[in-house]
Coordinates of N, CA and C and ligand atoms in Angstrom, one line a residue:
M1 N 0.8 -1.2 0.0 CA 0.0 0.0 0.0 C 0.9 1.3 0.0
A2 N 1.9 1.3 0.9 CA 2.7 2.5 1.0 C 4.2 2.1 1.0
A3 N 5.0 3.2 1.0 CA 6.4 2.9 1.0 C 6.9 2.2 2.2
S4 N 8.0 1.4 2.1 CA 8.5 0.7 3.3 C 9.2 1.8 4.2
S5 N 9.6 1.4 5.4 CA 9.9 2.4 6.4 C 11.2 2.0 7.2
S6 N 11.9 3.0 7.6 CA 13.0 2.8 8.5 C 12.6 3.3 9.9
R7 N 11.4 3.9 10.0 CA 11.0 4.4 11.3 C 10.6 3.3 12.3
S8 N 10.7 3.6 13.6 CA 10.3 2.6 14.5 C 8.8 2.8 15.0
F9 N 8.2 1.8 15.6 CA 6.8 1.9 16.1 C 6.8 3.0 17.1
A10 N 7.8 3.1 18.0 CA 7.8 4.1 19.1 C 7.8 5.5 18.5
E11 N 8.5 5.7 17.4 CA 8.5 7.0 16.8 C 7.1 7.4 16.2
V12 N 6.5 6.3 15.6 CA 5.1 6.6 15.1 C 4.2 6.8 16.2
Q13 N 4.3 6.1 17.3 CA 3.4 6.3 18.5 C 3.5 7.8 18.9
R14 N 4.7 8.3 19.0 CA 4.9 9.7 19.5 C 4.2 10.6 18.5
R15 N 4.4 10.3 17.2 CA 3.8 11.2 16.2 C 2.3 11.2 16.3
V16 N 1.7 10.0 16.4 CA 0.2 9.8 16.3 C -0.4 10.4 17.6
S17 N 0.3 10.4 18.7 CA -0.2 11.0 19.9 C -0.6 12.4 19.7
G18 N -0.1 13.1 18.7 CA -0.5 14.5 18.4 C -1.8 14.6 17.6
V19 N -2.3 13.5 17.0 CA -3.4 13.7 16.1 C -4.7 13.9 16.7
H20 N -5.0 13.2 17.8 CA -6.4 13.2 18.3 C -6.5 14.0 19.5
R21 N -5.7 15.1 19.6 CA -5.8 15.9 20.9 C -6.9 16.9 21.0
G22 N -7.7 17.0 19.9 CA -8.9 17.9 20.0 C -8.4 19.3 19.8
T23 N -7.3 19.6 19.1 CA -6.9 20.9 18.9 C -7.8 21.6 17.9
D24 N -7.6 23.0 17.7 CA -8.4 23.6 16.7 C -7.9 23.2 15.3
P25 N -8.8 23.4 14.3 CA -8.5 22.9 12.9 C -7.2 23.4 12.3
E26 N -6.9 24.7 12.6 CA -5.6 25.3 12.0 C -4.4 24.5 12.5
Q27 N -4.4 24.3 13.9 CA -3.3 23.6 14.5 C -3.2 22.1 13.9
Q28 N -4.4 21.5 13.8 CA -4.5 20.1 13.3 C -3.9 20.0 11.9
L29 N -4.2 21.0 11.1 CA -3.8 21.0 9.7 C -2.3 21.3 9.6
R30 N -1.8 22.1 10.5 CA -0.3 22.3 10.5 C 0.4 21.0 10.9
F31 N -0.3 20.3 11.9 CA 0.3 19.0 12.3 C 0.4 18.1 11.0
Y32 N -0.7 18.1 10.2 CA -0.7 17.2 9.0 C 0.3 17.7 8.0
D33 N 0.5 19.0 7.9 CA 1.5 19.5 7.0 C 2.9 18.9 7.3
G34 N 3.2 18.9 8.6 CA 4.4 18.4 9.1 C 4.6 16.9 8.9
W35 N 3.4 16.2 9.0 CA 3.4 14.7 8.9 C 3.5 14.2 7.5
A36 N 3.1 15.0 6.5 CA 2.9 14.6 5.1 C 4.1 13.8 4.6
P37 N 5.4 14.2 4.8 CA 6.5 13.5 4.1 C 6.6 12.1 4.7
E38 N 6.2 11.8 6.0 CA 6.4 10.5 6.5 C 5.1 9.7 6.8
Y39 N 4.0 10.3 6.3 CA 2.7 9.8 6.6 C 2.6 8.3 6.1
E40 N 3.0 8.1 4.9 CA 2.7 6.7 4.3 C 3.6 5.7 5.0
Q41 N 4.9 6.1 5.3 CA 5.7 5.1 6.0 C 5.1 4.8 7.4
D42 N 4.6 5.8 8.1 CA 4.1 5.6 9.4 C 2.8 4.8 9.4
V43 N 1.9 5.0 8.4 CA 0.6 4.2 8.5 C 0.9 2.8 8.0
T44 N 2.0 2.6 7.3 CA 2.4 1.2 7.0 C 2.8 0.5 8.3
I45 N 3.5 1.2 9.1 CA 3.9 0.6 10.4 C 2.7 0.3 11.3
L46 N 1.7 1.2 11.2 CA 0.5 1.0 12.0 C -0.5 -0.1 11.4
H47 N -0.1 -0.6 10.3 CA -1.0 -1.6 9.6 C -2.4 -1.0 9.3
Y48 N -2.3 0.3 8.9 CA -3.6 1.0 8.6 C -4.3 0.5 7.4
Q49 N -5.5 0.0 7.6 CA -6.2 -0.8 6.6 C -7.3 0.0 5.9
A50 N -7.7 1.2 6.5 CA -8.9 1.9 6.0 C -9.0 2.1 4.5
P51 N -8.0 2.7 3.9 CA -8.1 2.9 2.4 C -8.5 1.7 1.6
R52 N -7.8 0.6 1.9 CA -8.1 -0.7 1.2 C -9.5 -1.2 1.5
L53 N -9.9 -1.1 2.7 CA -11.2 -1.6 3.1 C -12.3 -0.8 2.5
A54 N -12.1 0.5 2.5 CA -13.2 1.4 1.9 C -13.2 1.2 0.4
A55 N -12.1 1.1 -0.2 CA -12.1 0.9 -1.7 C -12.8 -0.4 -2.1
S56 N -12.5 -1.5 -1.3 CA -13.2 -2.8 -1.6 C -14.7 -2.7 -1.4
C57 N -15.1 -2.0 -0.4 CA -16.5 -1.9 0.0 C -17.2 -1.1 -1.2
L58 N -16.6 0.0 -1.6 CA -17.3 0.8 -2.7 C -17.3 0.0 -4.0
A59 N -16.2 -0.6 -4.3 CA -16.1 -1.3 -5.6 C -17.1 -2.4 -5.7
S60 N -17.4 -3.1 -4.6 CA -18.3 -4.2 -4.6 C -19.7 -3.8 -4.8
A61 N -20.0 -2.5 -4.5 CA -21.4 -2.0 -4.6 C -21.7 -1.4 -6.0
I62 N -20.8 -0.9 -6.6 CA -21.1 -0.1 -7.9 C -21.3 -1.1 -9.0
Q63 N -22.4 -0.9 -9.7 CA -22.7 -1.7 -10.9 C -22.3 -0.8 -12.1
G64 N -21.8 -1.4 -13.1 CA -21.4 -0.6 -14.3 C -19.9 -0.4 -14.2
P65 N -19.3 0.1 -15.3 CA -17.8 0.3 -15.3 C -17.3 1.2 -14.3
L66 N -16.4 0.7 -13.4 CA -15.8 1.6 -12.4 C -15.0 2.7 -13.0
A67 N -14.5 2.5 -14.2 CA -13.7 3.6 -14.8 C -14.5 4.8 -15.2
D68 N -15.8 4.7 -15.2 CA -16.7 5.8 -15.5 C -17.1 6.6 -14.3
A69 N -16.9 6.1 -13.1 CA -17.4 6.7 -11.9 C -16.5 7.9 -11.5
L70 N -17.1 9.0 -11.3 CA -16.4 10.2 -10.8 C -16.4 10.2 -9.3
V71 N -15.3 10.1 -8.7 CA -15.1 9.9 -7.2 C -14.6 11.2 -6.5
L72 N -15.2 11.6 -5.4 CA -14.7 12.7 -4.6 C -14.1 12.0 -3.4
D73 N -12.8 12.2 -3.2 CA -12.0 11.7 -2.0 C -11.9 12.9 -1.0
V74 N -12.7 12.9 0.0 CA -12.7 14.0 1.0 C -11.7 13.7 2.1
A75 N -10.9 14.7 2.5 CA -9.7 14.5 3.4 C -8.8 13.4 2.8
C76 N -8.4 13.7 1.6 CA -7.7 12.7 0.7 C -6.3 12.4 1.2
G77 N -5.7 13.3 2.1 CA -4.4 13.1 2.6 C -3.4 12.9 1.4
T78 N -2.5 12.0 1.5 CA -1.5 11.8 0.4 C -2.0 11.0 -0.8
G79 N -3.3 10.5 -0.7 CA -3.8 9.9 -1.9 C -3.9 8.4 -1.8
L80 N -3.8 7.8 -0.6 CA -3.9 6.4 -0.5 C -5.2 5.8 -0.9
V81 N -6.3 6.5 -0.7 CA -7.6 6.0 -1.1 C -7.7 5.9 -2.6
A82 N -7.3 6.9 -3.3 CA -7.3 6.9 -4.8 C -6.4 5.8 -5.3
Q83 N -5.3 5.6 -4.7 CA -4.4 4.5 -5.1 C -5.0 3.1 -5.0
E84 N -5.8 2.9 -3.9 CA -6.5 1.7 -3.7 C -7.6 1.5 -4.7
L85 N -8.3 2.7 -4.9 CA -9.4 2.6 -5.9 C -8.9 2.4 -7.3
Q86 N -7.8 3.0 -7.6 CA -7.2 2.8 -9.0 C -6.9 1.3 -9.2
A87 N -6.4 0.6 -8.2 CA -6.1 -0.8 -8.3 C -7.4 -1.6 -8.5
K88 N -8.5 -1.1 -8.2 CA -9.8 -1.8 -8.4 C -10.4 -1.4 -9.8
G89 N -9.9 -0.4 -10.5 CA -10.4 -0.1 -11.8 C -11.0 1.3 -11.9
F90 N -11.0 2.1 -10.8 CA -11.5 3.5 -10.9 C -10.3 4.3 -11.4
C91 N -10.7 5.4 -12.1 CA -9.6 6.3 -12.6 C -10.0 7.8 -12.6
R92 N -11.2 8.1 -12.2 CA -11.6 9.6 -12.2 C -11.7 10.1 -10.7
F93 N -10.7 10.9 -10.3 CA -10.7 11.3 -8.9 C -10.6 12.8 -8.7
H94 N -11.4 13.3 -7.8 CA -11.2 14.7 -7.3 C -10.8 14.5 -5.8
G95 N -10.0 15.4 -5.3 CA -9.6 15.3 -3.9 C -9.7 16.6 -3.2
L96 N -10.1 16.5 -1.9 CA -10.1 17.7 -1.0 C -9.3 17.4 0.3
D97 N -8.6 18.4 0.8 CA -8.0 18.3 2.1 C -7.7 19.7 2.6
G98 N -7.6 19.8 3.9 CA -7.3 21.1 4.5 C -5.8 21.3 4.6
S99 N -4.9 20.3 4.4 CA -3.5 20.5 4.6 C -2.8 20.6 3.2
Q100 N -2.1 21.7 3.0 CA -1.4 21.9 1.8 C -0.3 20.8 1.6
G101 N 0.3 20.5 2.8 CA 1.4 19.5 2.7 C 0.9 18.1 2.2
M102 N -0.3 17.7 2.7 CA -0.9 16.5 2.3 C -1.3 16.6 0.8
L103 N -1.9 17.8 0.4 CA -2.3 17.9 -1.0 C -1.1 17.9 -1.9
E104 N 0.0 18.4 -1.5 CA 1.2 18.3 -2.4 C 1.6 16.9 -2.6
S105 N 1.6 16.1 -1.5 CA 1.9 14.6 -1.7 C 1.0 14.0 -2.6
A106 N -0.3 14.3 -2.5 CA -1.3 13.7 -3.3 C -1.1 14.1 -4.8
R107 N -0.8 15.4 -5.0 CA -0.6 15.9 -6.3 C 0.6 15.1 -7.0
R108 N 1.6 14.8 -6.3 CA 2.8 14.1 -6.8 C 2.4 12.7 -7.3
K109 N 1.3 12.1 -6.8 CA 0.9 10.8 -7.2 C 0.3 10.8 -8.6
G110 N -0.1 12.0 -9.0 CA -0.6 12.1 -10.4 C -1.9 11.4 -10.7
L111 N -2.7 11.1 -9.6 CA -3.9 10.3 -9.8 C -5.2 11.2 -9.9
Y112 N -5.1 12.4 -9.3 CA -6.3 13.2 -9.2 C -6.3 14.2 -10.3
Q113 N -7.5 14.3 -10.9 CA -7.6 15.3 -12.0 C -7.9 16.7 -11.4
E114 N -8.3 16.8 -10.1 CA -8.5 18.0 -9.4 C -8.2 17.9 -7.9
L115 N -7.5 18.8 -7.3 CA -7.3 18.8 -5.9 C -7.5 20.2 -5.3
K116 N -8.3 20.3 -4.3 CA -8.6 21.6 -3.7 C -8.4 21.6 -2.2
Q117 N -8.0 22.8 -1.7 CA -7.9 22.9 -0.2 C -9.3 23.3 0.3
C118 N -9.7 22.7 1.4 CA -10.9 23.0 2.1 C -10.9 22.6 3.5
V119 N -11.2 23.5 4.4 CA -11.3 23.2 5.8 C -12.6 22.6 6.2
L120 N -12.7 21.4 6.3 CA -14.0 20.6 6.5 C -14.6 21.0 7.8
G121 N -15.9 21.2 7.8 CA -16.6 21.6 9.0 C -16.7 23.1 9.1
Q122 N -15.9 23.8 8.4 CA -15.9 25.3 8.5 C -16.4 26.0 7.3
E123 N -16.4 25.3 6.2 CA -16.8 25.9 4.9 C -17.5 24.8 4.1
A124 N -18.4 25.2 3.2 CA -19.1 24.3 2.3 C -18.1 23.6 1.4
L125 N -18.4 22.4 1.0 CA -17.4 21.7 0.0 C -17.4 22.5 -1.3
P126 N -16.3 22.7 -1.9 CA -16.2 23.5 -3.1 C -16.6 22.5 -4.3
A127 N -17.9 22.2 -4.3 CA -18.4 21.2 -5.3 C -19.9 21.5 -5.5
S128 N -20.3 21.2 -6.8 CA -21.8 21.4 -7.1 C -22.6 20.3 -6.4
S129 N -23.8 20.6 -6.2 CA -24.7 19.6 -5.7 C -25.0 18.5 -6.7
G130 N -25.1 17.3 -6.3 CA -25.5 16.2 -7.2 C -24.4 15.9 -8.2
F131 N -23.1 16.0 -7.9 CA -22.1 16.0 -8.9 C -21.4 14.6 -9.0
Y132 N -21.2 14.0 -7.9 CA -20.3 12.8 -7.9 C -21.0 11.5 -7.8
D133 N -20.5 10.5 -8.5 CA -21.0 9.1 -8.4 C -20.7 8.5 -7.1
A134 N -19.6 8.9 -6.5 CA -19.2 8.3 -5.2 C -18.4 9.4 -4.4
V135 N -18.7 9.4 -3.1 CA -18.0 10.3 -2.2 C -17.4 9.5 -1.0
L136 N -16.1 9.6 -0.8 CA -15.5 8.9 0.3 C -14.9 9.8 1.3
I137 N -14.9 9.5 2.6 CA -14.1 10.1 3.6 C -13.5 9.1 4.5
V138 N -12.2 8.9 4.5 CA -11.6 7.7 5.1 C -10.5 8.2 6.1
G139 N -10.6 7.8 7.3 CA -9.6 8.0 8.3 C -9.6 9.4 8.9
A140 N -10.7 10.2 8.6 CA -10.7 11.6 9.0 C -11.9 11.9 10.0
L141 N -12.9 11.0 10.0 CA -14.1 11.3 10.9 C -13.8 10.7 12.2
S142 N -13.2 11.5 13.1 CA -13.0 11.0 14.5 C -12.8 12.2 15.4
E143 N -12.8 11.9 16.7 CA -12.6 12.9 17.7 C -11.4 13.8 17.4
G144 N -11.6 15.1 17.4 CA -10.5 16.0 17.2 C -10.1 16.2 15.8
Q145 N -10.8 15.6 14.9 CA -10.5 15.8 13.4 C -11.7 16.4 12.7
V146 N -12.2 15.8 11.8 CA -13.3 16.4 11.0 C -14.6 16.2 11.7
P147 N -15.4 17.3 12.0 CA -16.6 17.2 12.7 C -17.7 16.5 11.9
T148 N -18.7 15.9 12.5 CA -19.7 15.1 11.8 C -20.6 16.1 11.0
S149 N -20.5 17.4 11.3 CA -21.4 18.3 10.5 C -21.0 18.3 9.0
V150 N -19.9 17.7 8.6 CA -19.6 17.6 7.2 C -20.5 16.6 6.5
V151 N -21.1 15.7 7.2 CA -21.8 14.6 6.5 C -22.9 15.1 5.6
P152 N -23.8 16.0 6.0 CA -24.8 16.5 5.1 C -24.2 17.1 3.8
E153 N -23.0 17.7 3.9 CA -22.3 18.2 2.8 C -21.9 17.1 1.8
L154 N -21.4 16.0 2.4 CA -21.0 14.9 1.5 C -22.2 14.4 0.7
L155 N -23.4 14.4 1.4 CA -24.6 13.9 0.8 C -25.0 14.9 -0.3
R156 N -24.9 16.2 0.0 CA -25.3 17.2 -1.0 C -24.6 17.0 -2.4
V157 N -23.2 16.7 -2.3 CA -22.5 16.7 -3.5 C -22.5 15.4 -4.3
A158 N -23.1 14.4 -3.6 CA -23.3 13.1 -4.3 C -24.5 13.2 -5.3
K159 N -24.4 12.4 -6.4 CA -25.5 12.3 -7.3 C -26.7 11.6 -6.7
P160 N -27.9 11.8 -7.1 CA -29.0 11.0 -6.7 C -28.6 9.5 -7.1
G161 N -28.8 8.6 -6.2 CA -28.4 7.2 -6.5 C -26.9 7.0 -6.3
G162 N -26.1 8.0 -6.0 CA -24.7 7.9 -5.8 C -24.3 7.2 -4.4
F163 N -23.1 6.8 -4.3 CA -22.7 6.0 -3.1 C -21.8 6.9 -2.2
L164 N -21.9 6.7 -0.9 CA -21.1 7.4 0.1 C -20.5 6.4 1.0
C165 N -19.2 6.5 1.2 CA -18.4 5.6 2.0 C -17.7 6.3 3.1
L166 N -17.9 6.0 4.3 CA -17.4 6.7 5.4 C -16.7 5.7 6.4
T167 N -15.6 6.2 7.0 CA -15.1 5.3 8.1 C -14.9 6.0 9.4
T168 N -14.9 5.3 10.5 CA -14.5 5.9 11.7 C -13.9 4.8 12.6
R169 N -13.4 5.2 13.7 CA -12.7 4.2 14.6 C -13.6 3.9 15.8
S170 N -13.4 2.7 16.3 CA -14.2 2.2 17.4 C -13.4 2.1 18.7
N171 N -12.3 2.7 18.8 CA -11.5 2.7 20.0 C -12.2 3.6 21.1
R172 N -11.8 3.3 22.4 CA -12.6 3.9 23.5 C -12.6 5.5 23.4
S173 N -11.5 6.1 23.0 CA -11.5 7.5 23.1 C -12.3 8.1 21.9
N174 N -12.8 7.3 21.0 CA -13.6 7.8 19.9 C -15.1 7.4 20.0
L175 N -15.5 6.7 21.1 CA -16.8 6.1 21.2 C -17.9 7.2 21.2
R176 N -17.6 8.3 21.9 CA -18.6 9.4 21.9 C -18.9 9.9 20.5
Y177 N -17.8 10.2 19.8 CA -17.9 10.7 18.4 C -18.6 9.7 17.6
K178 N -18.2 8.4 17.7 CA -18.9 7.4 16.8 C -20.4 7.3 17.1
S179 N -20.8 7.4 18.4 CA -22.2 7.3 18.6 C -22.9 8.5 18.1
Q180 N -22.3 9.7 18.2 CA -23.0 10.9 17.6 C -23.1 10.8 16.1
M181 N -22.0 10.2 15.5 CA -22.0 10.0 14.1 C -23.1 9.1 13.7
Q182 N -23.2 8.0 14.4 CA -24.2 7.0 14.1 C -25.7 7.6 14.2
Q183 N -25.9 8.4 15.2 CA -27.2 9.1 15.3 C -27.5 9.9 14.1
L184 N -26.5 10.6 13.6 CA -26.7 11.5 12.4 C -26.9 10.6 11.2
L185 N -26.2 9.5 11.0 CA -26.4 8.7 9.9 C -27.8 8.1 9.9
D186 N -28.2 7.7 11.1 CA -29.6 7.1 11.2 C -30.7 8.1 10.9
D187 N -30.4 9.4 11.4 CA -31.4 10.4 11.2 C -31.6 10.7 9.7
L188 N -30.4 10.8 9.0 CA -30.5 11.1 7.6 C -31.3 9.9 6.8
E189 N -31.1 8.7 7.4 CA -31.8 7.6 6.8 C -33.3 7.7 7.0
Q190 N -33.6 8.0 8.3 CA -35.1 8.1 8.7 C -35.8 9.2 7.9
R191 N -35.0 10.3 7.5 CA -35.6 11.3 6.7 C -35.6 11.0 5.2
G192 N -35.2 9.8 4.9 CA -35.3 9.3 3.5 C -34.3 9.9 2.5
L193 N -33.2 10.4 3.1 CA -32.2 11.1 2.2 C -31.2 10.1 1.7
W194 N -31.0 9.0 2.4 CA -30.1 7.9 1.9 C -30.5 6.6 2.5
E195 N -30.0 5.5 2.0 CA -30.2 4.2 2.6 C -28.9 3.5 2.9
K196 N -28.9 2.8 4.0 CA -27.7 2.0 4.4 C -27.6 0.8 3.4
V197 N -26.4 0.7 2.9 CA -26.1 -0.5 2.0 C -25.3 -1.5 2.8
K198 N -24.3 -1.1 3.6 CA -23.5 -2.0 4.3 C -22.8 -1.3 5.4
V199 N -22.6 -2.1 6.5 CA -21.8 -1.6 7.6 C -20.8 -2.8 7.9
Q200 N -19.5 -2.4 7.8 CA -18.5 -3.5 8.0 C -17.7 -3.2 9.2
E201 N -17.9 -3.9 10.3 CA -17.1 -3.7 11.5 C -15.8 -4.5 11.3
V202 N -14.7 -3.9 11.7 CA -13.4 -4.5 11.4 C -12.6 -4.5 12.7
E203 N -12.2 -5.7 13.2 CA -11.6 -5.8 14.5 C -10.1 -5.3 14.5
R204 N -9.4 -5.7 13.5 CA -8.0 -5.3 13.4 C -7.9 -4.1 12.4
W205 N -8.3 -3.0 12.8 CA -8.4 -1.8 12.0 C -7.0 -1.2 11.8
E206 N -6.3 -1.0 12.9 CA -4.9 -0.5 12.9 C -4.3 -0.8 14.2
R207 N -3.0 -0.8 14.3 CA -2.3 -1.0 15.6 C -2.7 0.1 16.6
A208 N -2.9 -0.3 17.8 CA -3.1 0.7 18.9 C -1.8 1.4 19.1
T209 N -2.0 2.7 19.4 CA -0.7 3.5 19.7 C -0.6 3.9 21.2
S210 N -1.6 3.5 22.0 CA -1.4 3.7 23.4 C -2.1 2.5 24.2
E211 N -1.6 2.3 25.4 CA -2.2 1.2 26.2 C -3.7 1.4 26.4
Q212 N -4.1 2.6 26.6 CA -5.5 2.9 26.9 C -6.3 2.6 25.6
E213 N -5.7 2.8 24.5 CA -6.4 2.5 23.2 C -6.6 1.0 23.0
A214 N -5.7 0.2 23.4 CA -5.8 -1.2 23.0 C -7.0 -1.8 23.6
M215 N -7.7 -2.5 22.8 CA -8.9 -3.2 23.3 C -8.4 -4.4 24.1
E216 N -9.2 -5.0 25.0 CA -8.8 -6.1 25.8 C -8.2 -7.2 24.9
G217 N -7.0 -7.7 25.3 CA -6.5 -8.8 24.6 C -6.0 -8.6 23.2
S218 N -6.0 -7.3 22.7 CA -5.5 -7.1 21.3 C -4.6 -5.9 21.3
D219 N -3.6 -5.9 20.4 CA -2.8 -4.7 20.2 C -3.4 -3.8 19.1
Y220 N -4.6 -4.2 18.6 CA -5.2 -3.4 17.6 C -6.4 -2.7 18.1
I221 N -6.8 -1.6 17.4 CA -8.1 -1.0 17.7 C -9.0 -1.4 16.5
S222 N -10.3 -1.3 16.8 CA -11.3 -1.7 15.7 C -11.8 -0.4 15.0
G223 N -12.5 -0.7 13.9 CA -13.0 0.5 13.2 C -14.2 0.0 12.3
V224 N -14.8 0.9 11.6 CA -16.0 0.5 10.8 C -16.1 1.3 9.5
V225 N -16.5 0.6 8.5 CA -16.8 1.2 7.2 C -18.3 1.2 7.0
Y226 N -18.8 2.4 6.6 CA -20.2 2.5 6.3 C -20.4 2.8 4.8
L227 N -21.3 2.2 4.2 CA -21.7 2.5 2.8 C -23.1 2.8 2.7
Y228 N -23.4 4.0 2.2 CA -24.8 4.5 2.0 C -25.1 4.8 0.5
R229 N -26.3 4.8 0.2 CA -26.7 5.2 -1.2 C -27.7 6.4 -1.1
K230 N -27.4 7.4 -1.8 CA -28.2 8.6 -1.8 C -29.6 8.3 -2.5
A231 N -30.6 8.8 -1.9 CA -32.0 8.6 -2.5 C -32.0 9.2 -3.9
Q232 N -32.9 8.7 -4.7 CA -33.0 9.2 -6.1 C -33.7 10.5 -6.1
T233 N -34.5 10.8 -5.0 CA -35.4 11.9 -5.1 C -35.1 13.1 -4.2
V234 N -33.8 13.1 -3.6 CA -33.5 14.2 -2.7 C -33.5 15.5 -3.5
G235 N -34.0 16.5 -2.9 CA -34.2 17.8 -3.6 C -33.0 18.7 -3.6
F236 N -31.8 18.2 -3.4 CA -30.6 19.1 -3.5 C -29.5 18.5 -4.3
Ligands
SAM1 C1 -5.6 10.3 8.9 S1 -5.5 11.3 7.5 C2 -6.4 10.3 6.3 C3 -5.9 10.6 4.9 C4 -6.5 9.6 3.8 N1 -7.9 9.7 3.7 C5 -6.1 8.2 4.2 O1 -6.9 7.4 4.6 O2 -4.8 7.9 4.2 C6 -6.7 12.6 7.8 C7 -6.7 13.7 6.8 O3 -7.7 14.6 7.1 C8 -7.3 15.9 6.9 N2 -8.0 16.7 7.9 C9 -8.1 16.6 9.2 N3 -9.0 17.6 9.7 C10 -9.4 18.3 8.6 C11 -10.3 19.4 8.5 N4 -10.9 20.0 9.5 N5 -10.4 19.9 7.2 C12 -9.8 19.3 6.1 N6 -9.0 18.3 6.2 C13 -8.8 17.8 7.4 C14 -5.8 15.9 7.2 O4 -5.1 16.9 6.6 C15 -5.4 14.5 6.7 O5 -5.0 14.6 5.4

């Protein structure tokens, strides 16, 4: 998935301890600017599975040629999600992220036809309503990162009948966020704006980086992939 590494797990632990501290978005994005050059090495050490799992989940649901689907990768980071999707046959990607450093790394991959900076949760997505066949947000919906208020925006920019793939973590320090997110997802479904296609709970999501994080008897934390389909009749 990503480049091999000479960094140690302890170094990665120290780095990751800065991610979920609940800082303000500007500070968080500066943190990611600094992490960008080593991000892929580090997530390889963490056995980070989310981009591959999300890509498989989306690919299995789409009928018709994957190469035709226009995909928006929200919080695209260095582009791992597009890389995994390309391996499945997708080739049309737009990406958004708040960190210029991450966007530069993604740009160098040469996979995205369009990349834009956007601070999620603070501004509307720079995209027209009903534009994308699929919208993904992977590894960014969690405590101290992207607020759940972005979810209706993801739905807005998806085409009627388009797919939305979201991930979050199920470790203890993220349970409050996950439950708020779940309530919002359910509420949007009850309002008929989308329907749940699949929920994939994954036990070995990524390696735990603190003792508190580790679930009983495992060095891994768990996570979840959600796949939804936008209703055909939504009025935006
Ligand atoms: C853990 S990385 C995930 C990147 C990529 N999706 C992946 O799975 O490898 C989280 C990404 O979210 C971005 N991010 C975090 N908070 C953000 C915010 N409020 N607005 C925009 N981007 C944000 C970071 O810059 C970073 O690229």
